């Protein structure tokens, strides 16, 4: 029930990190994956690596914040493959600083990528899926949609907003066979979180917030994407799947002497 044979997926942000791992996982389970990224060379590297392992993929340069480009990409996939079954939006950026120190330009930039870009993919892919009779839309939220820390307010707002976009879309398109869900990772070792490694105390504090005492790996998120894309999740829509190592289930960082 987890197989994706015969399905076509558009995964944006597949040049690195969670997106790259998810592209490999979708392809390994049978999907033809269009790996898109603002960095076209990175997208092509991911696609080539997938093909070298015997699965089907192609690379595409795509700016998720360009609504016209996203619409054209979806139209191109429909022309070439005749269908679009899976749409995944993974790119995010973060300007980590106190809210009172944010500039209007920084605020707009984070919203434009995290919310605006996700909106563009959900709208274009969602329209194609509704007209085609079904599909699965997946976007990345975060533990920050639920819990926040200093310096994360704007990023957290976009991740909460992403979740609500998906819930609204699920309610609107469910009758046309389209599911819409979010994946909410915890702290994952990716380029986005790489700067934290420069502060060992900070890095270790995040590790200990997981019940496993470590950071997550991108490939540990990919299974959630495959699940939500597959028929195994045929009755799952409008929800969020946390893959956070228990972060949101624990109360604080101190284990009482029991």
PDB file of C-alpha atoms in Angstrom:
ATOM      1  CA  UNK A   1       0.000   0.000   0.000  1.00  0.00           C
ATOM      2  CA  UNK A   2       3.037   2.298   0.209  1.00  0.00           C
ATOM      3  CA  UNK A   3       4.009   1.781  -3.431  1.00  0.00           C
ATOM      4  CA  UNK A   4       3.781   4.740  -5.815  1.00  0.00           C
ATOM      5  CA  UNK A   5       4.132   2.937  -9.120  1.00  0.00           C
ATOM      6  CA  UNK A   6       2.764   4.868 -12.084  1.00  0.00           C
ATOM      7  CA  UNK A   7       2.489   8.113 -10.113  1.00  0.00           C
ATOM      8  CA  UNK A   8       4.178  11.393 -11.000  1.00  0.00           C
ATOM      9  CA  UNK A   9       5.549  13.640  -8.257  1.00  0.00           C
ATOM     10  CA  UNK A  10       6.740  17.234  -8.283  1.00  0.00           C
ATOM     11  CA  UNK A  11       9.055  17.830  -5.352  1.00  0.00           C
ATOM     12  CA  UNK A  12      10.316  21.386  -4.885  1.00  0.00           C
ATOM     13  CA  UNK A  13      13.453  21.861  -2.825  1.00  0.00           C
ATOM     14  CA  UNK A  14      14.980  18.559  -3.868  1.00  0.00           C
ATOM     15  CA  UNK A  15      18.510  19.868  -4.284  1.00  0.00           C
ATOM     16  CA  UNK A  16      19.542  19.229  -0.681  1.00  0.00           C
ATOM     17  CA  UNK A  17      18.467  18.242   2.812  1.00  0.00           C
ATOM     18  CA  UNK A  18      15.014  16.869   3.514  1.00  0.00           C
ATOM     19  CA  UNK A  19      13.841  17.543  -0.020  1.00  0.00           C
ATOM     20  CA  UNK A  20      16.693  15.548  -1.512  1.00  0.00           C
ATOM     21  CA  UNK A  21      16.087  12.603   0.816  1.00  0.00           C
ATOM     22  CA  UNK A  22      12.362  12.722   0.082  1.00  0.00           C
ATOM     23  CA  UNK A  23      12.965  12.710  -3.672  1.00  0.00           C
ATOM     24  CA  UNK A  24      15.053   9.550  -3.344  1.00  0.00           C
ATOM     25  CA  UNK A  25      12.398   7.906  -1.176  1.00  0.00           C
ATOM     26  CA  UNK A  26       9.519   8.724  -3.525  1.00  0.00           C
ATOM     27  CA  UNK A  27      11.474   7.376  -6.489  1.00  0.00           C
ATOM     28  CA  UNK A  28      12.518   4.224  -4.634  1.00  0.00           C
ATOM     29  CA  UNK A  29       8.852   3.501  -4.025  1.00  0.00           C
ATOM     30  CA  UNK A  30       7.992   3.750  -7.688  1.00  0.00           C
ATOM     31  CA  UNK A  31       7.138   7.393  -8.439  1.00  0.00           C
ATOM     32  CA  UNK A  32       8.563   9.327 -11.358  1.00  0.00           C
ATOM     33  CA  UNK A  33       9.980  12.355  -9.529  1.00  0.00           C
ATOM     34  CA  UNK A  34      10.428  15.795 -11.014  1.00  0.00           C
ATOM     35  CA  UNK A  35      13.096  17.213  -8.712  1.00  0.00           C
ATOM     36  CA  UNK A  36      12.833  21.000  -8.687  1.00  0.00           C
ATOM     37  CA  UNK A  37      15.028  23.523  -6.949  1.00  0.00           C
ATOM     38  CA  UNK A  38      16.067  27.164  -7.238  1.00  0.00           C
ATOM     39  CA  UNK A  39      19.548  25.713  -7.687  1.00  0.00           C
ATOM     40  CA  UNK A  40      19.056  23.881 -10.954  1.00  0.00           C
ATOM     41  CA  UNK A  41      22.439  22.169 -10.769  1.00  0.00           C
ATOM     42  CA  UNK A  42      21.591  20.715  -7.365  1.00  0.00           C
ATOM     43  CA  UNK A  43      18.215  19.516  -8.676  1.00  0.00           C
ATOM     44  CA  UNK A  44      19.943  17.817 -11.594  1.00  0.00           C
ATOM     45  CA  UNK A  45      22.479  16.160  -9.288  1.00  0.00           C
ATOM     46  CA  UNK A  46      19.688  14.701  -7.188  1.00  0.00           C
ATOM     47  CA  UNK A  47      17.790  13.527 -10.255  1.00  0.00           C
ATOM     48  CA  UNK A  48      20.918  12.005 -11.798  1.00  0.00           C
ATOM     49  CA  UNK A  49      21.691  10.174  -8.557  1.00  0.00           C
ATOM     50  CA  UNK A  50      18.177   8.748  -8.523  1.00  0.00           C
ATOM     51  CA  UNK A  51      18.465   7.588 -12.127  1.00  0.00           C
ATOM     52  CA  UNK A  52      21.830   5.972 -11.389  1.00  0.00           C
ATOM     53  CA  UNK A  53      20.155   3.821  -8.749  1.00  0.00           C
ATOM     54  CA  UNK A  54      17.668   2.570 -11.328  1.00  0.00           C
ATOM     55  CA  UNK A  55      14.690   4.804 -10.607  1.00  0.00           C
ATOM     56  CA  UNK A  56      12.959   7.551 -12.606  1.00  0.00           C
ATOM     57  CA  UNK A  57      13.625  11.246 -12.111  1.00  0.00           C
ATOM     58  CA  UNK A  58      14.374  14.488 -13.905  1.00  0.00           C
ATOM     59  CA  UNK A  59      15.731  17.819 -12.729  1.00  0.00           C
ATOM     60  CA  UNK A  60      14.091  21.228 -13.044  1.00  0.00           C
ATOM     61  CA  UNK A  61      15.178  24.760 -12.156  1.00  0.00           C
ATOM     62  CA  UNK A  62      12.297  26.443 -10.343  1.00  0.00           C
ATOM     63  CA  UNK A  63      11.838  29.546  -8.217  1.00  0.00           C
ATOM     64  CA  UNK A  64       8.986  28.634  -5.895  1.00  0.00           C
ATOM     65  CA  UNK A  65       8.255  32.310  -5.220  1.00  0.00           C
ATOM     66  CA  UNK A  66       7.494  32.914  -8.912  1.00  0.00           C
ATOM     67  CA  UNK A  67       3.826  32.000  -9.293  1.00  0.00           C
ATOM     68  CA  UNK A  68       3.995  32.031 -13.070  1.00  0.00           C
ATOM     69  CA  UNK A  69       7.012  29.739 -13.126  1.00  0.00           C
ATOM     70  CA  UNK A  70       5.315  27.272 -10.790  1.00  0.00           C
ATOM     71  CA  UNK A  71       2.201  27.263 -12.943  1.00  0.00           C
ATOM     72  CA  UNK A  72       4.321  26.680 -16.041  1.00  0.00           C
ATOM     73  CA  UNK A  73       6.163  23.823 -14.338  1.00  0.00           C
ATOM     74  CA  UNK A  74       2.914  22.089 -13.449  1.00  0.00           C
ATOM     75  CA  UNK A  75       1.585  22.621 -16.980  1.00  0.00           C
ATOM     76  CA  UNK A  76       4.789  21.166 -18.405  1.00  0.00           C
ATOM     77  CA  UNK A  77       4.498  18.058 -16.254  1.00  0.00           C
ATOM     78  CA  UNK A  78       0.910  17.566 -17.402  1.00  0.00           C
ATOM     79  CA  UNK A  79       1.938  17.910 -21.037  1.00  0.00           C
ATOM     80  CA  UNK A  80       4.843  15.491 -20.693  1.00  0.00           C
ATOM     81  CA  UNK A  81       3.391  12.908 -18.333  1.00  0.00           C
ATOM     82  CA  UNK A  82      -0.350  13.444 -18.569  1.00  0.00           C
ATOM     83  CA  UNK A  83      -0.797  13.563 -14.822  1.00  0.00           C
ATOM     84  CA  UNK A  84       0.404  14.957 -11.496  1.00  0.00           C
ATOM     85  CA  UNK A  85      -0.311  12.818  -8.455  1.00  0.00           C
ATOM     86  CA  UNK A  86       2.001  14.165  -5.760  1.00  0.00           C
ATOM     87  CA  UNK A  87       3.119  17.701  -4.957  1.00  0.00           C
ATOM     88  CA  UNK A  88       5.673  18.381  -2.226  1.00  0.00           C
ATOM     89  CA  UNK A  89       6.868  21.799  -1.054  1.00  0.00           C
ATOM     90  CA  UNK A  90       9.954  21.683   1.168  1.00  0.00           C
ATOM     91  CA  UNK A  91      11.934  24.981   0.853  1.00  0.00           C
ATOM     92  CA  UNK A  92      12.138  27.309   3.822  1.00  0.00           C
ATOM     93  CA  UNK A  93      14.358  30.106   5.027  1.00  0.00           C
ATOM     94  CA  UNK A  94      14.830  31.655   8.453  1.00  0.00           C
ATOM     95  CA  UNK A  95      16.175  34.948   9.709  1.00  0.00           C
ATOM     96  CA  UNK A  96      16.894  34.098  13.319  1.00  0.00           C
ATOM     97  CA  UNK A  97      16.697  37.307  15.338  1.00  0.00           C
ATOM     98  CA  UNK A  98      14.404  39.037  17.862  1.00  0.00           C
ATOM     99  CA  UNK A  99      11.130  40.285  16.406  1.00  0.00           C
ATOM    100  CA  UNK A 100      11.876  43.845  17.492  1.00  0.00           C
ATOM    101  CA  UNK A 101      15.064  43.779  15.420  1.00  0.00           C
ATOM    102  CA  UNK A 102      13.439  42.480  12.225  1.00  0.00           C
ATOM    103  CA  UNK A 103      13.479  44.757   9.216  1.00  0.00           C
ATOM    104  CA  UNK A 104      10.425  44.933   6.964  1.00  0.00           C
ATOM    105  CA  UNK A 105      12.569  43.461   4.181  1.00  0.00           C
ATOM    106  CA  UNK A 106      13.538  40.438   6.297  1.00  0.00           C
ATOM    107  CA  UNK A 107       9.942  39.882   7.337  1.00  0.00           C
ATOM    108  CA  UNK A 108       8.775  40.005   3.728  1.00  0.00           C
ATOM    109  CA  UNK A 109      11.550  37.667   2.561  1.00  0.00           C
ATOM    110  CA  UNK A 110      10.720  34.925   5.074  1.00  0.00           C
ATOM    111  CA  UNK A 111       7.003  35.165   4.319  1.00  0.00           C
ATOM    112  CA  UNK A 112       7.595  35.245   0.564  1.00  0.00           C
ATOM    113  CA  UNK A 113       9.518  31.961   0.580  1.00  0.00           C
ATOM    114  CA  UNK A 114       7.893  30.013   3.390  1.00  0.00           C
ATOM    115  CA  UNK A 115       4.275  31.040   2.873  1.00  0.00           C
ATOM    116  CA  UNK A 116       4.157  32.565  -0.590  1.00  0.00           C
ATOM    117  CA  UNK A 117       6.155  29.803  -2.217  1.00  0.00           C
ATOM    118  CA  UNK A 118       4.125  27.091  -0.554  1.00  0.00           C
ATOM    119  CA  UNK A 119       0.928  28.848  -1.601  1.00  0.00           C
ATOM    120  CA  UNK A 120       2.094  28.913  -5.210  1.00  0.00           C
ATOM    121  CA  UNK A 121       2.717  25.178  -5.326  1.00  0.00           C
ATOM    122  CA  UNK A 122      -0.441  24.252  -3.447  1.00  0.00           C
ATOM    123  CA  UNK A 123      -2.560  26.381  -5.752  1.00  0.00           C
ATOM    124  CA  UNK A 124      -1.074  25.260  -9.070  1.00  0.00           C
ATOM    125  CA  UNK A 125      -0.673  21.595  -8.170  1.00  0.00           C
ATOM    126  CA  UNK A 126      -3.975  21.543  -6.306  1.00  0.00           C
ATOM    127  CA  UNK A 127      -5.816  22.881  -9.334  1.00  0.00           C
ATOM    128  CA  UNK A 128      -4.231  20.252 -11.575  1.00  0.00           C
ATOM    129  CA  UNK A 129      -5.074  17.453  -9.159  1.00  0.00           C
ATOM    130  CA  UNK A 130      -8.654  18.613  -8.696  1.00  0.00           C
ATOM    131  CA  UNK A 131      -9.154  18.634 -12.450  1.00  0.00           C
ATOM    132  CA  UNK A 132      -7.428  15.259 -12.738  1.00  0.00           C
ATOM    133  CA  UNK A 133      -9.527  13.550 -10.100  1.00  0.00           C
ATOM    134  CA  UNK A 134      -7.177  13.306  -7.139  1.00  0.00           C
ATOM    135  CA  UNK A 135      -3.738  13.557  -5.657  1.00  0.00           C
ATOM    136  CA  UNK A 136      -1.704  14.249  -2.547  1.00  0.00           C
ATOM    137  CA  UNK A 137      -0.333  17.650  -1.549  1.00  0.00           C
ATOM    138  CA  UNK A 138       2.361  17.759   1.115  1.00  0.00           C
ATOM    139  CA  UNK A 139       4.102  20.790   2.586  1.00  0.00           C
ATOM    140  CA  UNK A 140       6.552  21.183   5.409  1.00  0.00           C
ATOM    141  CA  UNK A 141       5.452  22.761   8.632  1.00  0.00           C
ATOM    142  CA  UNK A 142       7.608  22.408  11.753  1.00  0.00           C
ATOM    143  CA  UNK A 143       7.560  21.883  15.491  1.00  0.00           C
ATOM    144  CA  UNK A 144       7.691  25.698  15.464  1.00  0.00           C
ATOM    145  CA  UNK A 145       4.048  25.705  14.394  1.00  0.00           C
ATOM    146  CA  UNK A 146       3.340  24.633  17.988  1.00  0.00           C
ATOM    147  CA  UNK A 147       6.263  25.724  20.163  1.00  0.00           C
ATOM    148  CA  UNK A 148       8.633  28.625  19.738  1.00  0.00           C
ATOM    149  CA  UNK A 149      11.799  30.100  21.175  1.00  0.00           C
ATOM    150  CA  UNK A 150      13.456  33.542  21.035  1.00  0.00           C
ATOM    151  CA  UNK A 151      14.449  34.509  17.520  1.00  0.00           C
ATOM    152  CA  UNK A 152      11.950  32.208  15.802  1.00  0.00           C
ATOM    153  CA  UNK A 153       8.726  34.201  15.830  1.00  0.00           C
ATOM    154  CA  UNK A 154       8.437  34.996  12.117  1.00  0.00           C
ATOM    155  CA  UNK A 155       9.595  31.550  10.997  1.00  0.00           C
ATOM    156  CA  UNK A 156       7.154  29.972  13.467  1.00  0.00           C
ATOM    157  CA  UNK A 157       4.308  32.119  12.152  1.00  0.00           C
ATOM    158  CA  UNK A 158       4.927  30.898   8.610  1.00  0.00           C
ATOM    159  CA  UNK A 159       4.956  27.281   9.754  1.00  0.00           C
ATOM    160  CA  UNK A 160       1.670  27.686  11.602  1.00  0.00           C
ATOM    161  CA  UNK A 161       0.277  29.437   8.539  1.00  0.00           C
ATOM    162  CA  UNK A 162       1.412  26.614   6.271  1.00  0.00           C
ATOM    163  CA  UNK A 163      -0.504  24.142   8.390  1.00  0.00           C
ATOM    164  CA  UNK A 164      -3.670  26.223   8.156  1.00  0.00           C
ATOM    165  CA  UNK A 165      -3.298  26.607   4.378  1.00  0.00           C
ATOM    166  CA  UNK A 166      -3.232  22.838   4.084  1.00  0.00           C
ATOM    167  CA  UNK A 167      -6.204  22.357   6.364  1.00  0.00           C
ATOM    168  CA  UNK A 168      -8.231  24.842   4.373  1.00  0.00           C
ATOM    169  CA  UNK A 169      -7.241  23.214   1.108  1.00  0.00           C
ATOM    170  CA  UNK A 170      -8.108  19.779   2.469  1.00  0.00           C
ATOM    171  CA  UNK A 171     -11.610  20.977   3.273  1.00  0.00           C
ATOM    172  CA  UNK A 172     -12.026  22.542  -0.162  1.00  0.00           C
ATOM    173  CA  UNK A 173     -10.655  19.745  -2.336  1.00  0.00           C
ATOM    174  CA  UNK A 174     -11.513  16.604  -0.410  1.00  0.00           C
ATOM    175  CA  UNK A 175     -14.652  16.108  -2.466  1.00  0.00           C
ATOM    176  CA  UNK A 176     -12.504  16.050  -5.602  1.00  0.00           C
ATOM    177  CA  UNK A 177     -10.159  13.377  -4.317  1.00  0.00           C
ATOM    178  CA  UNK A 178      -7.277  15.639  -3.294  1.00  0.00           C
ATOM    179  CA  UNK A 179      -5.614  15.204   0.087  1.00  0.00           C
ATOM    180  CA  UNK A 180      -3.509  17.921   1.741  1.00  0.00           C
ATOM    181  CA  UNK A 181      -1.244  17.301   4.723  1.00  0.00           C
ATOM    182  CA  UNK A 182       1.759  18.706   6.531  1.00  0.00           C
ATOM    183  CA  UNK A 183       4.944  17.115   7.809  1.00  0.00           C
ATOM    184  CA  UNK A 184       6.388  18.793  10.896  1.00  0.00           C
ATOM    185  CA  UNK A 185      10.050  17.912  11.488  1.00  0.00           C
ATOM    186  CA  UNK A 186      11.951  18.542  14.677  1.00  0.00           C
ATOM    187  CA  UNK A 187      15.588  19.591  14.537  1.00  0.00           C
ATOM    188  CA  UNK A 188      17.100  17.911  11.499  1.00  0.00           C
ATOM    189  CA  UNK A 189      20.705  18.038  10.336  1.00  0.00           C
ATOM    190  CA  UNK A 190      20.312  20.065   7.117  1.00  0.00           C
ATOM    191  CA  UNK A 191      21.877  23.160   5.516  1.00  0.00           C
ATOM    192  CA  UNK A 192      19.175  25.296   7.145  1.00  0.00           C
ATOM    193  CA  UNK A 193      20.287  24.277  10.639  1.00  0.00           C
ATOM    194  CA  UNK A 194      24.020  24.011   9.896  1.00  0.00           C
ATOM    195  CA  UNK A 195      24.931  27.323  11.639  1.00  0.00           C
ATOM    196  CA  UNK A 196      23.841  25.862  14.985  1.00  0.00           C
ATOM    197  CA  UNK A 197      26.697  23.358  14.790  1.00  0.00           C
ATOM    198  CA  UNK A 198      29.087  26.241  15.310  1.00  0.00           C
ATOM    199  CA  UNK A 199      27.765  26.553  18.867  1.00  0.00           C
ATOM    200  CA  UNK A 200      28.355  23.181  20.612  1.00  0.00           C
ATOM    201  CA  UNK A 201      26.246  24.111  23.653  1.00  0.00           C
ATOM    202  CA  UNK A 202      23.302  25.079  21.458  1.00  0.00           C
ATOM    203  CA  UNK A 203      23.688  21.998  19.267  1.00  0.00           C
ATOM    204  CA  UNK A 204      23.775  19.668  22.268  1.00  0.00           C
ATOM    205  CA  UNK A 205      20.801  21.381  23.924  1.00  0.00           C
ATOM    206  CA  UNK A 206      18.715  20.674  20.837  1.00  0.00           C
ATOM    207  CA  UNK A 207      19.939  17.086  20.776  1.00  0.00           C
ATOM    208  CA  UNK A 208      18.879  16.535  24.368  1.00  0.00           C
ATOM    209  CA  UNK A 209      15.397  17.917  23.733  1.00  0.00           C
ATOM    210  CA  UNK A 210      14.779  14.800  21.628  1.00  0.00           C
ATOM    211  CA  UNK A 211      13.887  11.680  23.611  1.00  0.00           C
ATOM    212  CA  UNK A 212      16.631   9.954  21.600  1.00  0.00           C
ATOM    213  CA  UNK A 213      19.277  12.472  22.640  1.00  0.00           C
ATOM    214  CA  UNK A 214      20.243  13.343  19.074  1.00  0.00           C
ATOM    215  CA  UNK A 215      19.306  15.315  15.986  1.00  0.00           C
ATOM    216  CA  UNK A 216      17.234  13.795  13.216  1.00  0.00           C
ATOM    217  CA  UNK A 217      18.523  12.908   9.758  1.00  0.00           C
ATOM    218  CA  UNK A 218      16.849  13.951   6.480  1.00  0.00           C
ATOM    219  CA  UNK A 219      16.153  10.364   5.493  1.00  0.00           C
ATOM    220  CA  UNK A 220      14.170   9.942   8.720  1.00  0.00           C
ATOM    221  CA  UNK A 221      11.672  12.516   7.428  1.00  0.00           C
ATOM    222  CA  UNK A 222      11.356  10.978   3.974  1.00  0.00           C
ATOM    223  CA  UNK A 223       9.238   8.062   5.194  1.00  0.00           C
ATOM    224  CA  UNK A 224       6.531  10.458   6.335  1.00  0.00           C
ATOM    225  CA  UNK A 225       6.441  11.974   2.846  1.00  0.00           C
ATOM    226  CA  UNK A 226       6.107   8.551   1.215  1.00  0.00           C
ATOM    227  CA  UNK A 227       3.342   7.602   3.627  1.00  0.00           C
ATOM    228  CA  UNK A 228       1.303  10.748   2.989  1.00  0.00           C
ATOM    229  CA  UNK A 229       1.821  10.413  -0.766  1.00  0.00           C
ATOM    230  CA  UNK A 230       0.685   6.788  -0.836  1.00  0.00           C
ATOM    231  CA  UNK A 231      -2.595   4.917  -0.631  1.00  0.00           C
ATOM    232  CA  UNK A 232      -1.625   3.973   2.922  1.00  0.00           C
ATOM    233  CA  UNK A 233      -2.803   7.490   3.814  1.00  0.00           C
ATOM    234  CA  UNK A 234      -5.951   7.379   1.663  1.00  0.00           C
ATOM    235  CA  UNK A 235      -8.137   8.529   4.597  1.00  0.00           C
ATOM    236  CA  UNK A 236      -5.637  11.068   5.937  1.00  0.00           C
ATOM    237  CA  UNK A 237      -6.093  14.737   5.085  1.00  0.00           C
ATOM    238  CA  UNK A 238      -5.991  18.128   6.751  1.00  0.00           C
ATOM    239  CA  UNK A 239      -3.577  16.980   9.418  1.00  0.00           C
ATOM    240  CA  UNK A 240       0.047  17.255  10.475  1.00  0.00           C
ATOM    241  CA  UNK A 241       2.475  14.412  11.028  1.00  0.00           C
ATOM    242  CA  UNK A 242       5.173  15.260  13.578  1.00  0.00           C
ATOM    243  CA  UNK A 243       8.549  13.657  13.005  1.00  0.00           C
ATOM    244  CA  UNK A 244      10.362  15.311  15.869  1.00  0.00           C
ATOM    245  CA  UNK A 245      11.984  12.643  18.028  1.00  0.00           C
ATOM    246  CA  UNK A 246       9.449  13.334  20.777  1.00  0.00           C
ATOM    247  CA  UNK A 247      10.278  17.049  21.014  1.00  0.00           C
ATOM    248  CA  UNK A 248       6.671  18.225  21.290  1.00  0.00           C
ATOM    249  CA  UNK A 249       5.740  15.448  23.713  1.00  0.00           C
ATOM    250  CA  UNK A 250       8.308  16.271  26.393  1.00  0.00           C
ATOM    251  CA  UNK A 251       7.953  18.855  29.135  1.00  0.00           C
ATOM    252  CA  UNK A 252      11.214  20.701  29.533  1.00  0.00           C
ATOM    253  CA  UNK A 253      14.799  19.477  29.461  1.00  0.00           C
ATOM    254  CA  UNK A 254      15.087  18.149  33.002  1.00  0.00           C
ATOM    255  CA  UNK A 255      14.370  14.546  33.933  1.00  0.00           C
ATOM    256  CA  UNK A 256      13.016  14.404  37.500  1.00  0.00           C
ATOM    257  CA  UNK A 257      14.535  11.875  39.929  1.00  0.00           C
ATOM    258  CA  UNK A 258      11.780   9.280  39.955  1.00  0.00           C
TER     259      UNK A 258
END
